[in-house]
Short mmCIF file of C-alpha atoms and ligand atoms in Angstrom, two decimals:
data_model
loop_
_atom_site.label_atom_id
_atom_site.label_comp_id
_atom_site.label_asym_id
_atom_site.label_seq_id
_atom_site.Cartn_x
_atom_site.Cartn_y
_atom_site.Cartn_z
CA MET A 660 90.22 105.91 82.00
CA THR A 661 88.16 108.55 80.26
CA VAL A 662 87.79 111.70 82.34
CA THR A 663 84.27 113.00 82.02
CA SER A 664 82.93 116.14 83.68
CA ALA A 665 82.92 115.82 87.46
CA PRO A 666 81.44 117.92 90.28
CA ALA A 667 83.66 120.70 91.67
CA LEU A 668 85.60 119.91 94.84
CA ASP A 669 84.70 121.44 98.19
CA VAL A 670 88.33 122.39 98.78
CA GLU A 671 87.77 124.27 102.04
CA ARG A 672 86.23 121.14 103.53
CA LEU A 673 88.97 118.90 102.13
CA ARG A 674 91.68 121.14 103.58
CA ARG A 675 90.40 120.43 107.09
CA ASP A 676 91.34 116.76 106.54
CA PHE A 677 95.05 117.68 106.26
CA PRO A 678 96.46 118.79 109.63
CA VAL A 679 99.72 120.14 108.21
CA LEU A 680 97.85 122.67 106.06
CA GLN A 681 96.87 124.51 109.24
CA ARG A 682 100.48 125.46 110.01
CA THR A 683 102.27 128.67 109.11
CA LEU A 684 105.56 129.20 107.31
CA HIS A 685 107.65 132.19 108.42
CA GLY A 686 104.57 133.72 110.01
CA ARG A 687 102.40 133.32 106.91
CA PRO A 688 99.80 130.68 106.05
CA LEU A 689 101.55 127.71 104.44
CA VAL A 690 101.02 127.54 100.67
CA TYR A 691 102.11 124.00 99.81
CA LEU A 692 102.85 123.76 96.08
CA ASP A 693 105.17 120.76 96.16
CA SER A 694 102.82 117.80 95.95
CA ALA A 695 104.66 116.35 92.94
CA ALA A 696 107.56 115.71 95.37
CA THR A 697 105.26 114.29 98.03
CA SER A 698 101.64 114.91 98.93
CA GLN A 699 100.34 115.81 102.37
CA LYS A 700 98.45 113.14 104.33
CA PRO A 701 94.83 113.26 105.47
CA LEU A 702 93.78 112.26 108.99
CA ALA A 703 92.07 109.15 107.58
CA VAL A 704 95.49 107.78 106.55
CA LEU A 705 97.27 108.79 109.76
CA ASP A 706 94.46 107.31 111.88
CA ALA A 707 94.35 104.03 109.95
CA MET A 708 98.06 103.44 110.48
CA GLU A 709 97.87 104.33 114.15
CA ARG A 710 94.88 102.03 114.61
CA TYR A 711 96.75 99.16 112.97
CA TYR A 712 99.73 99.55 115.30
CA HIS A 713 97.44 99.97 118.30
CA THR A 714 95.33 96.90 117.60
CA SER A 715 96.80 94.23 115.36
CA ASN A 716 100.50 94.66 114.62
CA ALA A 717 102.22 91.34 113.83
CA ASN A 718 104.33 89.82 111.10
CA VAL A 719 102.47 88.47 108.07
CA HIS A 720 102.37 85.05 106.34
CA ARG A 721 104.12 83.44 109.31
CA GLY A 722 102.04 83.30 112.43
CA VAL A 723 99.47 80.82 113.60
CA HIS A 724 98.25 83.34 116.14
CA THR A 725 95.29 85.70 115.78
CA LEU A 726 97.29 88.90 115.50
CA GLY A 727 99.42 87.38 112.72
CA ASN A 728 96.30 86.29 110.89
CA GLU A 729 94.70 89.72 111.25
CA ALA A 730 97.84 91.40 109.93
CA THR A 731 98.00 88.94 107.01
CA ASP A 732 94.33 89.57 106.23
CA ALA A 733 94.90 93.35 106.28
CA PHE A 734 97.93 93.01 104.01
CA GLU A 735 96.23 90.73 101.47
CA ALA A 736 93.02 92.79 101.53
CA GLY A 737 95.30 95.76 100.84
CA ARG A 738 96.59 94.02 97.72
CA VAL A 739 93.06 93.57 96.43
CA ARG A 740 92.10 97.19 97.22
CA VAL A 741 95.21 98.77 95.67
CA ALA A 742 94.82 96.59 92.56
CA GLU A 743 91.19 97.67 92.35
CA PHE A 744 92.30 101.32 92.53
CA ILE A 745 94.15 100.88 89.22
CA ASP A 746 91.63 98.38 87.82
CA GLY A 747 94.14 95.51 87.77
CA ASP A 748 94.24 91.81 88.67
CA PRO A 749 95.45 91.55 92.32
CA SER A 750 97.70 88.60 91.50
CA GLY A 751 99.80 91.05 89.47
CA LEU A 752 100.13 93.56 92.32
CA VAL A 753 103.56 93.52 94.00
CA PHE A 754 104.12 95.75 97.03
CA VAL A 755 107.41 97.63 96.78
CA ARG A 756 108.85 100.60 98.64
CA ASN A 757 108.17 103.14 95.89
CA ALA A 758 107.95 103.64 92.12
CA THR A 759 111.74 103.56 91.92
CA GLU A 760 111.90 100.05 93.36
CA GLY A 761 109.09 98.86 91.08
CA LEU A 762 110.89 100.17 87.98
CA ASN A 763 114.18 98.62 89.13
CA LEU A 764 112.37 95.31 89.55
CA VAL A 765 111.20 95.38 85.92
CA ALA A 766 114.53 96.60 84.53
CA SER A 767 116.47 93.94 86.44
CA SER A 768 114.18 90.99 86.21
CA TYR A 769 112.62 91.53 82.79
CA GLY A 770 115.06 93.87 81.02
CA ARG A 771 118.29 92.27 82.10
CA GLU A 772 117.18 88.65 82.28
CA LEU A 773 114.59 88.17 79.54
CA LEU A 774 115.75 90.53 76.79
CA ARG A 775 118.55 89.51 74.44
CA PRO A 776 121.67 91.29 73.16
CA GLY A 777 120.70 93.56 70.26
CA ASP A 778 117.11 94.06 71.49
CA ARG A 779 116.09 97.71 71.63
CA ILE A 780 114.37 99.45 74.52
CA VAL A 781 112.72 102.83 73.98
CA LEU A 782 112.62 105.56 76.64
CA THR A 783 111.84 109.27 76.42
CA VAL A 784 114.03 112.25 77.28
CA MET A 785 111.43 113.38 79.84
CA GLU A 786 112.01 110.37 82.11
CA HIS A 787 112.71 110.76 85.80
CA HIS A 788 116.07 109.18 86.67
CA SER A 789 114.11 106.33 88.29
CA ASN A 790 112.84 105.27 84.87
CA LEU A 791 116.12 105.89 83.09
CA VAL A 792 119.12 104.79 85.14
CA PRO A 793 117.77 101.26 85.85
CA TRP A 794 117.37 100.78 82.08
CA GLN A 795 120.87 102.06 81.41
CA LEU A 796 122.19 99.47 83.88
CA ALA A 797 120.09 96.72 82.30
CA ALA A 798 121.22 97.74 78.80
CA GLU A 799 124.86 97.71 79.80
CA ARG A 800 124.61 94.27 81.38
CA ALA A 801 122.40 92.61 78.76
CA GLY A 802 123.80 94.27 75.61
CA LEU A 803 120.58 96.15 74.81
CA GLU A 804 120.30 99.23 72.62
CA ILE A 805 118.46 102.28 74.03
CA ALA A 806 116.63 104.82 71.87
CA TYR A 807 115.15 108.01 73.30
CA ILE A 808 111.98 109.71 72.05
CA ASP A 809 112.65 113.46 72.13
CA VAL A 810 110.12 116.15 73.09
CA ASP A 811 109.16 119.27 71.15
CA ASP A 812 109.43 122.79 72.58
CA ASP A 813 106.03 122.37 74.29
CA GLY A 814 107.29 119.25 76.06
CA LEU A 815 105.20 116.84 74.01
CA LEU A 816 106.64 113.60 72.58
CA ARG A 817 107.85 114.02 69.00
CA GLN A 818 105.63 111.92 66.77
CA GLU A 819 108.40 111.27 64.25
CA ASP A 820 110.51 109.64 66.98
CA VAL A 821 107.54 107.55 68.08
CA ASP A 822 107.09 106.39 64.46
CA ARG A 823 110.82 105.77 64.01
CA PHE A 824 111.44 103.81 67.21
CA LEU A 825 108.23 101.79 67.52
CA GLN A 826 109.62 99.35 64.99
CA PRO A 827 111.64 96.13 65.33
CA PRO A 828 114.00 95.42 67.09
CA THR A 829 112.18 97.32 69.89
CA LYS A 830 111.17 94.86 72.61
CA LEU A 831 110.21 97.20 75.43
CA VAL A 832 108.96 100.77 75.86
CA ALA A 833 109.42 102.43 79.27
CA MET A 834 107.90 105.86 79.74
CA SER A 835 106.20 108.15 82.20
CA HIS A 836 102.46 108.63 82.09
CA GLN A 837 102.71 112.23 83.31
CA SER A 838 105.96 114.19 83.47
CA ASN A 839 107.03 115.43 86.92
CA VAL A 840 108.68 118.44 85.27
CA LEU A 841 106.53 119.39 82.27
CA GLY A 842 103.13 118.22 83.43
CA ALA A 843 102.70 116.69 79.97
CA ILE A 844 100.42 113.64 79.82
CA ASN A 845 101.59 110.99 77.37
CA ASP A 846 99.30 108.95 75.14
CA VAL A 847 99.99 105.67 76.93
CA ALA A 848 97.09 103.77 75.35
CA GLY A 849 98.14 104.78 71.81
CA ILE A 850 101.80 103.99 72.31
CA THR A 851 100.95 100.69 73.99
CA ARG A 852 98.78 99.67 71.04
CA ARG A 853 101.66 100.32 68.67
CA ALA A 854 104.19 98.60 70.93
CA HIS A 855 102.03 95.48 71.12
CA GLU A 856 101.71 95.41 67.32
CA ILE A 857 105.47 94.83 67.13
CA GLY A 858 105.53 92.40 70.07
CA ALA A 859 107.07 94.85 72.58
CA VAL A 860 105.98 95.18 76.20
CA VAL A 861 105.25 98.52 77.90
CA CYS A 862 106.40 99.65 81.35
CA ILE A 863 104.73 102.81 82.68
CA ASP A 864 106.09 105.09 85.37
CA ALA A 865 102.80 106.23 86.86
CA ALA A 866 104.27 108.05 89.87
CA GLN A 867 102.66 111.31 88.72
CA SER A 868 99.46 109.97 87.17
CA VAL A 869 97.95 107.45 89.61
CA PRO A 870 97.64 110.14 92.36
CA HIS A 871 96.00 112.68 90.05
CA MET A 872 93.65 111.03 87.54
CA PRO A 873 91.70 107.82 87.05
CA VAL A 874 94.16 105.17 85.81
CA SER A 875 93.07 101.75 84.55
CA VAL A 876 95.76 99.24 83.61
CA ARG A 877 93.04 97.28 81.84
CA GLU A 878 92.00 100.20 79.63
CA LEU A 879 95.58 101.32 79.00
CA ASP A 880 96.45 97.65 78.33
CA VAL A 881 99.99 98.16 79.71
CA ASP A 882 102.23 95.32 80.87
CA PHE A 883 103.89 97.00 83.88
CA LEU A 884 102.91 100.08 85.89
CA ALA A 885 104.68 101.46 88.97
CA PHE A 886 103.66 104.14 91.47
CA SER A 887 104.41 105.43 94.98
CA GLY A 888 102.03 105.74 97.93
CA HIS A 889 103.53 108.95 99.27
CA LYS A 890 102.48 111.04 96.26
CA MET A 891 98.83 109.95 96.59
CA CYS A 892 98.06 110.93 100.19
CA GLY A 893 99.57 107.67 101.48
CA PRO A 894 102.64 107.09 103.65
CA MET A 895 106.25 107.06 102.51
CA GLY A 896 107.96 103.69 102.10
CA ILE A 897 105.18 101.91 100.21
CA GLY A 898 104.36 101.69 96.53
CA ALA A 899 103.20 99.15 94.02
CA LEU A 900 104.25 97.55 90.79
CA TRP A 901 101.41 96.08 88.79
CA ALA A 902 102.42 93.55 86.12
CA ARG A 903 100.64 91.02 83.96
CA PRO A 904 100.73 87.89 86.13
CA GLU A 905 101.93 85.76 83.19
CA LEU A 906 104.99 88.03 82.85
CA LEU A 907 105.69 87.80 86.59
CA GLU A 908 105.56 83.98 86.18
CA ARG A 909 108.32 84.13 83.57
CA MET A 910 110.51 86.63 85.41
CA PRO A 911 113.23 85.53 87.85
CA PRO A 912 113.11 86.97 91.41
CA PHE A 913 114.45 90.46 92.06
CA LEU A 914 115.28 90.35 95.78
CA ALA A 915 115.71 87.06 97.62
CA GLY A 916 115.10 85.94 101.19
CA GLY A 917 112.13 85.08 103.38
CA SER A 918 108.57 84.88 102.02
CA MET A 919 109.50 84.69 98.32
CA ILE A 920 110.44 81.00 98.45
CA SER A 921 108.51 77.76 98.19
CA ARG A 922 111.20 75.25 99.30
CA VAL A 923 114.80 75.86 100.22
CA SER A 924 117.49 73.24 100.49
CA LEU A 925 121.21 73.69 100.64
CA GLU A 926 121.39 72.77 96.96
CA ARG A 927 118.33 74.34 95.42
CA THR A 928 115.51 76.79 96.04
CA THR A 929 112.11 77.06 94.40
CA TRP A 930 109.97 80.19 94.33
CA ASN A 931 106.68 81.14 95.88
CA THR A 932 103.72 81.84 93.60
CA VAL A 933 103.30 85.31 92.08
CA PRO A 934 103.12 88.01 93.27
CA HIS A 935 104.77 86.71 96.50
CA LYS A 936 107.85 85.64 94.52
CA PHE A 937 108.71 89.34 94.32
CA GLU A 938 108.11 90.27 97.97
CA ALA A 939 111.19 89.23 99.94
CA GLY A 940 111.38 89.89 103.67
CA THR A 941 108.97 91.49 106.12
CA PRO A 942 106.73 94.00 104.33
CA ASP A 943 105.57 97.36 105.64
CA VAL A 944 102.09 96.26 106.64
CA ALA A 945 101.13 99.51 108.39
CA SER A 946 101.97 101.44 105.24
CA VAL A 947 99.82 99.09 103.16
CA VAL A 948 96.99 99.86 105.60
CA GLY A 949 97.73 103.57 105.14
CA LEU A 950 97.79 103.19 101.36
CA VAL A 951 94.39 101.51 101.43
CA ALA A 952 93.04 104.45 103.45
CA ALA A 953 94.56 106.77 100.83
CA CYS A 954 92.84 104.86 98.00
CA ASP A 955 89.53 105.07 99.88
CA TYR A 956 90.05 108.78 100.52
CA LEU A 957 90.89 109.60 96.89
CA ASP A 958 88.03 107.49 95.54
CA GLY A 959 85.72 109.24 98.03
CA VAL A 960 86.73 112.61 96.57
CA GLY A 961 86.80 111.29 92.99
CA LEU A 962 89.85 111.09 90.75
CA ALA A 963 88.07 112.70 87.80
CA ALA A 964 87.09 115.66 89.97
CA ILE A 965 90.66 115.92 91.31
CA HIS A 966 92.04 116.00 87.78
CA GLN A 967 89.60 118.71 86.71
CA HIS A 968 90.35 120.78 89.80
CA GLU A 969 94.09 120.55 89.07
CA LEU A 970 93.50 121.50 85.45
CA SER A 971 91.60 124.60 86.55
CA LEU A 972 94.36 125.53 89.05
CA THR A 973 97.01 124.95 86.39
CA ARG A 974 95.28 127.15 83.81
CA HIS A 975 95.00 129.85 86.45
CA MET A 976 98.67 129.41 87.35
CA LEU A 977 99.73 129.81 83.72
CA ASP A 978 97.77 133.10 83.58
CA VAL A 979 99.27 134.28 86.87
CA LEU A 980 102.82 133.47 85.71
CA ASP A 981 102.14 135.38 82.52
CA GLU A 982 101.01 138.40 84.55
CA VAL A 983 104.12 138.23 86.77
CA GLY A 984 106.22 138.76 83.62
CA GLU A 985 109.75 137.60 82.76
CA VAL A 986 108.66 133.99 83.37
CA THR A 987 109.57 131.12 81.03
CA VAL A 988 107.38 128.03 81.42
CA TYR A 989 108.64 124.56 80.37
CA GLY A 990 105.84 122.26 79.24
CA PRO A 991 102.45 122.54 77.54
CA THR A 992 100.94 126.02 77.97
CA ALA A 993 98.17 125.89 75.39
CA ASP A 994 94.77 124.58 76.37
CA PHE A 995 95.89 120.93 76.54
CA ASP A 996 94.80 118.33 79.01
CA ARG A 997 97.80 118.36 81.34
CA GLY A 998 98.91 117.64 84.87
CA GLY A 999 99.42 120.10 87.69
CA ALA A 1000 103.23 120.35 87.78
CA VAL A 1001 104.40 123.65 86.29
CA SER A 1002 108.14 124.28 85.83
CA PHE A 1003 109.43 127.76 85.18
CA ASN A 1004 112.30 130.19 85.47
CA LEU A 1005 112.07 133.88 86.31
CA ALA A 1006 114.40 136.01 84.16
CA ASP A 1007 117.95 134.87 84.95
CA VAL A 1008 117.35 134.37 88.68
CA HIS A 1009 118.58 130.92 89.75
CA ALA A 1010 115.72 128.55 90.59
CA HIS A 1011 117.15 127.99 94.08
CA ASP A 1012 117.00 131.73 94.77
CA VAL A 1013 113.42 131.80 93.51
CA GLY A 1014 112.57 128.85 95.79
CA THR A 1015 114.26 130.43 98.81
CA ILE A 1016 112.42 133.74 98.50
CA LEU A 1017 109.12 131.97 97.86
CA ASP A 1018 109.68 129.98 101.05
CA ARG A 1019 110.21 133.22 102.97
CA GLU A 1020 106.85 134.33 101.60
CA GLY A 1021 105.22 131.13 102.85
CA VAL A 1022 105.15 129.35 99.47
CA ALA A 1023 106.77 125.89 99.23
CA VAL A 1024 107.91 124.89 95.72
CA ARG A 1025 110.66 122.61 94.46
CA ALA A 1026 113.76 123.96 92.72
CA GLY A 1027 116.48 122.00 90.95
CA HIS A 1028 116.77 119.42 88.19
CA HIS A 1029 113.82 117.36 89.53
CA CYS A 1030 115.77 114.12 88.95
CA ALA A 1031 115.46 114.73 85.20
CA GLN A 1032 118.87 116.00 84.15
CA PRO A 1033 118.59 114.92 80.48
CA LEU A 1034 115.36 116.94 80.23
CA MET A 1035 117.08 119.98 81.77
CA ARG A 1036 119.74 119.65 79.07
CA ARG A 1037 117.06 119.35 76.39
CA PHE A 1038 115.67 122.74 77.46
CA ASP A 1039 119.18 124.12 78.00
CA VAL A 1040 118.68 125.01 81.66
CA ALA A 1041 120.53 123.90 84.80
CA ALA A 1042 117.43 123.98 86.96
CA THR A 1043 113.84 125.20 87.17
CA ALA A 1044 111.43 126.16 89.92
CA ARG A 1045 108.37 123.92 89.99
CA ALA A 1046 104.97 124.58 91.52
CA SER A 1047 102.71 121.56 91.69
CA VAL A 1048 99.11 121.36 92.86
CA TYR A 1049 96.80 118.77 94.35
CA LEU A 1050 93.23 118.40 95.55
CA TYR A 1051 93.76 120.67 98.58
CA ASN A 1052 95.15 123.69 96.72
CA THR A 1053 93.06 126.79 96.01
CA HIS A 1054 93.03 129.49 93.36
CA ALA A 1055 93.91 131.97 96.13
CA GLU A 1056 97.10 130.01 96.80
CA VAL A 1057 98.03 130.32 93.14
CA ASP A 1058 97.51 134.09 93.51
CA ALA A 1059 99.83 133.96 96.55
CA LEU A 1060 102.47 132.32 94.34
CA GLY A 1061 102.08 135.22 91.88
CA ALA A 1062 102.46 137.81 94.65
CA ALA A 1063 105.53 136.03 96.04
CA LEU A 1064 107.10 135.95 92.57
CA GLY A 1065 106.53 139.71 92.45
CA GLU A 1066 108.67 139.87 95.59
CA VAL A 1067 111.39 137.85 93.80
CA ARG A 1068 111.33 140.40 90.98
CA ARG A 1069 111.60 143.24 93.49
CA VAL A 1070 114.54 141.64 95.38
CA PHE A 1071 116.48 140.80 92.22
CA ARG A 1072 115.39 143.94 90.36
CA VAL A 1073 114.31 141.97 87.29
N1 C6P B 1551 109.52 112.59 91.76
C1 C6P B 1551 109.65 114.93 92.28
O1 C6P B 1551 109.82 115.88 93.04
P1 C6P B 1551 109.89 107.65 94.27
O2 C6P B 1551 111.04 108.51 94.73
O3 C6P B 1551 110.33 106.27 93.95
O4 C6P B 1551 108.70 107.73 95.14
O5 C6P B 1551 109.39 108.30 92.89
C2 C6P B 1551 110.29 108.41 91.83
C3 C6P B 1551 109.66 109.09 90.67
C4 C6P B 1551 109.50 108.37 89.51
N2 C6P B 1551 108.90 108.92 88.46
C5 C6P B 1551 108.41 110.16 88.47
C6 C6P B 1551 107.73 110.71 87.25
C7 C6P B 1551 108.55 110.93 89.62
O6 C6P B 1551 108.07 112.17 89.65
C8 C6P B 1551 109.21 110.40 90.75
C9 C6P B 1551 109.44 111.22 91.97
C10 C6P B 1551 109.65 113.53 92.84
O7 C6P B 1551 109.43 115.09 91.08
C11 C6P B 1551 110.84 113.29 93.72
S1 C6P B 1551 112.34 113.27 92.84
#
């Protein structure tokens, strides 16, 4: 979706919605800069889940009793609301545990079962392991070829690789919308247009985009898109895969068991209609209720405004890191449109040491390979520190990161 100018966020007011932000860390106010790993949860989400358990908990699609019907209504209304959040047809919305499960579903059921030996799938070197390892497994089992689009030194996809690989025999492109390491935003609509011209389908890992910017599967015209609730103010343990319903019709089931069947005999089983064919077993209804509350909360704030706020924080962070000195940033640093995950190293101090001292100073960041080991190799580093922002972060917190990095320099004498 096009991001137009949006009103500034009232961050101080928003912060009061997130109880955990009131706590301290080692005697200092908590500065939470790890929302790319998981976001904090507003009271609206916590209350909605508690209310559900207090008033109408029951199993879904089974009961004849009122509680069962209420739970089923909440679950199916949740499907419509979450599909609406990404501007997609609800009959293509499959509830899964997280983005990882959604991507595994596509790799197993579409990649392994519907692609043919010799077909090529195209990934990028910036993929999270969740959008890489499932495809490696599928390729191994179905005899597929994998090609990887490289990134340039700014962390942007190399156009010559895009041109080279978006050609037959490519049958599927799987890529992230926004990198969890580099913050780079990929041109999903452009790549999808080119993929469709050669008859390939497109599977988007939207774990880092759906929480942070307006995303429309209709406008992007993608075939599959997966994301996690816990990175978008929702609970852990729930996520969604959106797919074109006609593709879901053609795909064999991923997990099997209760709910996903139509008729079962000892000889033969037939499948439920889509999307239920892909939802085996008892779902996490309370988390769907929480995810709906998260969608309402984010829409109430405004995704375009959230994206602009993050862009402003990120630009400030890049300036602050520059002032700290001895910092190498991995990812776009020029005035690009980009996401709010900023990976960096400080001189030759190991990222884990950076993260540990920042924690002592009250600043929570992630350190490590960020589940993107091929990308670490591409930039010739073992690990990076990563600060990532969300709607509740302030410019003052970014300044606190800068001050804490000054402390790292003092401790390590760099
Ligand atoms: N990245 C991070 O700290 P799950 O674990 O299924 O909710 O999300 C997996 C995933 C897939 N793709 C991208 C781009 C991601 O960033 C993530 C999760 C977290 O960067 C935890 S490793």
